[in-house]
Amino acid sequence: MNSVLSCRNLGKSFSQSDAPDLEIFKNVNFELASGETISIVGSSGSGKTSLLQILAGLDNASDGRVIVCGQDITALTQNELCKVRNQNLGFIYQFHHLLPEFNALENTLMPLIIAGNESKQSHEYAKYILEHLGLGKRLTHYPSQLSGGERQRVAIARAVVNQPKIVFADEPTGNLDNTTAHQVLDIFFKLQQELKTSLIIVTHDTSIAAKTQKIYHLHNGNLESPLTK
């Protein structure tokens, strides 16, 4: 298997001054293959967002290692980690976090602008992504002029514009109604298949999890063996 991410004996706990350490999860082990889609489901407070943030290098583990695209990100400096995230990873959150003063195309290009990689080719690629997401006629519209579903599609375009190896999605349609949520995800999964980007999605919604190839359950601090379709 061509693995783009693996974790070994991953654990997360928090110190408490007047009580034993609070253990969120322990001994998490799994592999993510190139182009593979997986979901992590669990009840509220189960630790699935904490796990996602550690896998993405946004938080530190208490134990274990995370290997992303051949690099042990638990051993990197902050600057090295930022470089790995910018070059290899994309992020989609429950709230779109679009910048209100920039239009849809500019918001999509923001990761490349920040990295100093903006070019004519990147503009054309951003337009291509937005067109695939059904926003070809909304390129110059600002977030306030877009619907909730359209804003989240711009957030998806921003996540994939740097052609990442892995996209991390944390309850990516949590602010949308059920019909809009599934429409947005269906469009995204078609794009994901074309780009062959790996995907890790955290959700409490089993119908959304069912769209991925493997489903992991985080329960009582343990990541249970995946259900594979």
Short mmCIF file of C-alpha atoms in Angstrom, two decimals:
data_model
loop_
_atom_site.label_atom_id
_atom_site.label_comp_id
_atom_site.label_asym_id
_atom_site.label_seq_id
_atom_site.Cartn_x
_atom_site.Cartn_y
_atom_site.Cartn_z
CA MET A 1 0.00 0.00 0.00
CA ASN A 2 1.28 3.47 -0.94
CA SER A 3 0.72 5.16 2.40
CA VAL A 4 0.48 8.96 2.67
CA LEU A 5 -0.24 8.95 6.40
CA SER A 6 0.30 6.49 9.21
CA CYS A 7 0.17 6.75 12.97
CA ARG A 8 1.70 4.47 15.54
CA ASN A 9 0.49 4.05 19.14
CA LEU A 10 -0.96 7.54 19.13
CA GLY A 11 -2.32 8.83 22.42
CA LYS A 12 -3.66 12.07 23.85
CA SER A 13 -4.25 12.97 27.48
CA PHE A 14 -4.55 16.11 29.56
CA SER A 15 -3.08 16.75 32.98
CA GLN A 16 -5.47 17.66 35.79
CA SER A 17 -4.13 19.27 38.95
CA ASP A 18 -6.50 17.54 41.34
CA ALA A 19 -7.23 14.30 39.50
CA PRO A 20 -5.57 11.61 37.36
CA ASP A 21 -4.73 12.54 33.77
CA LEU A 22 -7.75 12.72 31.48
CA GLU A 23 -7.16 10.21 28.67
CA ILE A 24 -8.83 11.14 25.38
CA PHE A 25 -7.61 8.18 23.31
CA LYS A 26 -4.73 5.69 23.32
CA ASN A 27 -2.84 3.26 21.07
CA VAL A 28 -4.35 4.56 17.84
CA ASN A 29 -2.84 2.85 14.79
CA PHE A 30 -3.89 3.12 11.16
CA GLU A 31 -2.71 3.79 7.61
CA LEU A 32 -4.16 6.05 4.94
CA ALA A 33 -3.40 5.07 1.35
CA SER A 34 -2.97 7.46 -1.54
CA GLY A 35 -6.41 8.39 -2.88
CA GLU A 36 -8.21 6.60 -0.04
CA THR A 37 -11.19 8.11 1.81
CA ILE A 38 -11.89 7.32 5.45
CA SER A 39 -14.24 8.67 8.08
CA ILE A 40 -13.90 8.80 11.84
CA VAL A 41 -17.19 8.76 13.69
CA GLY A 42 -17.98 9.04 17.35
CA SER A 43 -20.27 10.73 19.82
CA SER A 44 -19.79 14.33 20.88
CA GLY A 45 -16.74 14.58 23.15
CA SER A 46 -15.27 11.25 21.99
CA GLY A 47 -12.04 12.94 20.88
CA LYS A 48 -12.43 12.64 17.13
CA THR A 49 -11.63 16.31 16.48
CA SER A 50 -8.57 16.08 18.75
CA LEU A 51 -7.41 13.05 16.76
CA LEU A 52 -7.90 14.84 13.46
CA GLN A 53 -5.95 17.88 14.66
CA ILE A 54 -3.01 15.71 15.75
CA LEU A 55 -2.99 13.81 12.45
CA ALA A 56 -2.94 17.16 10.63
CA GLY A 57 -0.14 18.57 12.77
CA LEU A 58 -2.37 21.18 14.39
CA ASP A 59 -1.97 19.73 17.89
CA ASN A 60 0.60 17.63 19.72
CA ALA A 61 0.13 14.01 20.74
CA SER A 62 0.99 12.82 24.24
CA ASP A 63 2.33 9.54 22.86
CA GLY A 64 3.16 7.96 19.52
CA ARG A 65 4.14 9.14 16.06
CA VAL A 66 2.43 10.50 12.95
CA ILE A 67 4.08 10.01 9.55
CA VAL A 68 2.82 12.30 6.78
CA CYS A 69 4.19 11.85 3.26
CA GLY A 70 7.25 10.10 4.66
CA GLN A 71 8.00 12.64 7.39
CA ASP A 72 7.56 12.14 11.12
CA ILE A 73 5.67 15.36 11.85
CA THR A 74 5.93 14.81 15.60
CA ALA A 75 9.68 15.48 15.26
CA LEU A 76 9.49 18.64 13.15
CA THR A 77 10.01 22.25 14.19
CA GLN A 78 7.05 24.60 13.83
CA ASN A 79 8.47 26.10 10.64
CA GLU A 80 9.04 22.65 9.13
CA LEU A 81 5.54 21.63 10.13
CA CYS A 82 4.03 24.71 8.49
CA LYS A 83 5.85 23.84 5.27
CA VAL A 84 4.49 20.26 5.31
CA ARG A 85 0.95 21.53 5.90
CA ASN A 86 1.16 24.14 3.16
CA GLN A 87 2.61 21.76 0.58
CA ASN A 88 0.72 18.54 1.33
CA LEU A 89 -2.43 19.19 3.35
CA GLY A 90 -5.81 20.83 2.88
CA PHE A 91 -8.40 21.67 5.52
CA ILE A 92 -12.19 21.99 5.58
CA TYR A 93 -14.00 23.01 8.74
CA GLN A 94 -17.61 23.16 9.90
CA PHE A 95 -17.58 26.93 9.39
CA HIS A 96 -16.21 28.14 6.07
CA HIS A 97 -13.86 30.83 7.50
CA LEU A 98 -13.89 32.78 4.23
CA LEU A 99 -12.42 36.28 4.31
CA PRO A 100 -15.36 38.67 3.77
CA GLU A 101 -13.33 41.31 1.91
CA PHE A 102 -12.24 38.85 -0.80
CA ASN A 103 -14.36 37.27 -3.53
CA ALA A 104 -14.76 33.55 -4.18
CA LEU A 105 -11.76 33.30 -6.52
CA GLU A 106 -9.51 35.31 -4.19
CA ASN A 107 -10.56 33.23 -1.17
CA THR A 108 -9.79 30.07 -3.12
CA LEU A 109 -6.34 31.36 -4.04
CA MET A 110 -5.48 32.44 -0.48
CA PRO A 111 -3.22 29.43 0.39
CA LEU A 112 -1.18 30.04 -2.75
CA ILE A 113 -1.03 33.80 -2.13
CA ILE A 114 0.24 33.19 1.41
CA ALA A 115 2.84 30.72 0.10
CA GLY A 116 3.95 33.14 -2.61
CA ASN A 117 2.90 30.71 -5.35
CA GLU A 118 0.25 32.81 -7.05
CA SER A 119 0.55 32.74 -10.85
CA LYS A 120 -1.54 32.83 -14.00
CA GLN A 121 -1.61 29.03 -13.92
CA SER A 122 -2.83 29.00 -10.32
CA HIS A 123 -5.63 31.43 -11.23
CA GLU A 124 -6.70 29.14 -14.06
CA TYR A 125 -6.59 26.10 -11.78
CA ALA A 126 -8.63 27.88 -9.10
CA LYS A 127 -11.25 28.76 -11.72
CA TYR A 128 -11.25 25.14 -12.89
CA ILE A 129 -11.89 23.89 -9.34
CA LEU A 130 -14.65 26.42 -8.71
CA GLU A 131 -16.32 25.52 -12.01
CA HIS A 132 -16.23 21.83 -11.03
CA LEU A 133 -17.96 22.80 -7.79
CA GLY A 134 -20.70 24.61 -9.70
CA LEU A 135 -19.42 28.13 -8.97
CA GLY A 136 -18.20 29.16 -12.41
CA LYS A 137 -20.60 32.11 -12.45
CA ARG A 138 -19.87 33.15 -8.86
CA LEU A 139 -16.11 33.82 -9.10
CA THR A 140 -16.37 37.53 -8.30
CA HIS A 141 -19.08 37.20 -5.65
CA TYR A 142 -18.21 37.93 -2.03
CA PRO A 143 -19.12 35.58 0.84
CA SER A 144 -22.07 37.80 1.82
CA GLN A 145 -23.46 37.29 -1.70
CA LEU A 146 -23.23 33.48 -1.54
CA SER A 147 -25.53 30.92 0.04
CA GLY A 148 -24.33 28.70 2.86
CA GLY A 149 -23.77 25.80 0.49
CA GLU A 150 -21.89 28.01 -1.96
CA ARG A 151 -19.64 29.38 0.79
CA GLN A 152 -18.77 25.85 1.88
CA ARG A 153 -17.97 24.90 -1.71
CA VAL A 154 -15.55 27.83 -1.88
CA ALA A 155 -13.97 26.50 1.33
CA ILE A 156 -13.60 23.12 -0.38
CA ALA A 157 -11.99 24.77 -3.41
CA ARG A 158 -9.55 26.57 -1.11
CA ALA A 159 -8.68 23.26 0.56
CA VAL A 160 -7.72 21.55 -2.71
CA VAL A 161 -6.26 24.42 -4.76
CA ASN A 162 -2.69 23.54 -3.70
CA GLN A 163 -3.34 19.96 -4.88
CA PRO A 164 -2.73 18.44 -1.44
CA LYS A 165 -1.95 14.81 -0.82
CA ILE A 166 -4.48 14.74 2.06
CA VAL A 167 -7.60 16.74 2.90
CA PHE A 168 -8.76 16.84 6.53
CA ALA A 169 -12.44 17.66 7.01
CA ASP A 170 -13.96 18.33 10.44
CA GLU A 171 -17.77 18.17 10.32
CA PRO A 172 -17.54 19.96 6.93
CA THR A 173 -21.29 20.27 6.44
CA GLY A 174 -22.30 20.75 10.06
CA ASN A 175 -23.72 24.22 9.39
CA LEU A 176 -25.81 23.13 6.39
CA ASP A 177 -29.25 21.58 6.18
CA ASN A 178 -29.31 17.88 5.36
CA THR A 179 -30.22 18.23 1.68
CA THR A 180 -27.61 20.91 1.00
CA ALA A 181 -25.00 18.98 3.00
CA HIS A 182 -25.34 15.88 0.84
CA GLN A 183 -25.39 17.91 -2.37
CA VAL A 184 -22.15 19.65 -1.40
CA LEU A 185 -20.49 16.38 -0.38
CA ASP A 186 -21.56 14.58 -3.54
CA ILE A 187 -19.93 17.31 -5.61
CA PHE A 188 -16.82 17.20 -3.44
CA PHE A 189 -16.44 13.42 -3.66
CA LYS A 190 -16.62 13.58 -7.46
CA LEU A 191 -13.84 16.17 -7.37
CA GLN A 192 -11.84 14.08 -4.87
CA GLN A 193 -11.99 11.07 -7.17
CA GLU A 194 -10.73 13.15 -10.08
CA LEU A 195 -7.88 14.70 -8.06
CA LYS A 196 -7.09 11.38 -6.31
CA THR A 197 -6.65 13.24 -3.03
CA SER A 198 -6.77 11.21 0.18
CA LEU A 199 -9.47 12.27 2.63
CA ILE A 200 -10.01 11.97 6.37
CA ILE A 201 -13.41 13.21 7.44
CA VAL A 202 -14.65 13.52 11.02
CA THR A 203 -18.41 13.39 11.42
CA HIS A 204 -21.17 12.27 13.77
CA ASP A 205 -23.43 11.64 10.76
CA THR A 206 -23.32 7.99 9.67
CA SER A 207 -24.93 8.80 6.31
CA ILE A 208 -21.99 11.10 5.52
CA ALA A 209 -19.49 8.52 6.80
CA ALA A 210 -21.07 5.97 4.46
CA LYS A 211 -19.72 7.94 1.49
CA THR A 212 -16.13 6.99 2.43
CA GLN A 213 -14.32 3.71 1.74
CA LYS A 214 -13.60 2.94 5.40
CA ILE A 215 -15.38 3.92 8.60
CA TYR A 216 -13.54 4.03 11.93
CA HIS A 217 -15.35 4.41 15.26
CA LEU A 218 -13.70 6.26 18.14
CA HIS A 219 -15.26 4.87 21.30
CA ASN A 220 -14.10 4.96 24.92
CA GLY A 221 -10.65 6.13 23.85
CA ASN A 222 -10.12 3.38 21.31
CA LEU A 223 -10.19 3.56 17.51
CA GLU A 224 -12.07 0.43 16.51
CA SER A 225 -11.21 -1.63 13.43
CA PRO A 226 -12.71 -0.07 10.30
CA LEU A 227 -15.79 -1.13 8.43
CA THR A 228 -14.77 -1.49 4.79
CA LYS A 229 -17.28 -1.29 1.97
#
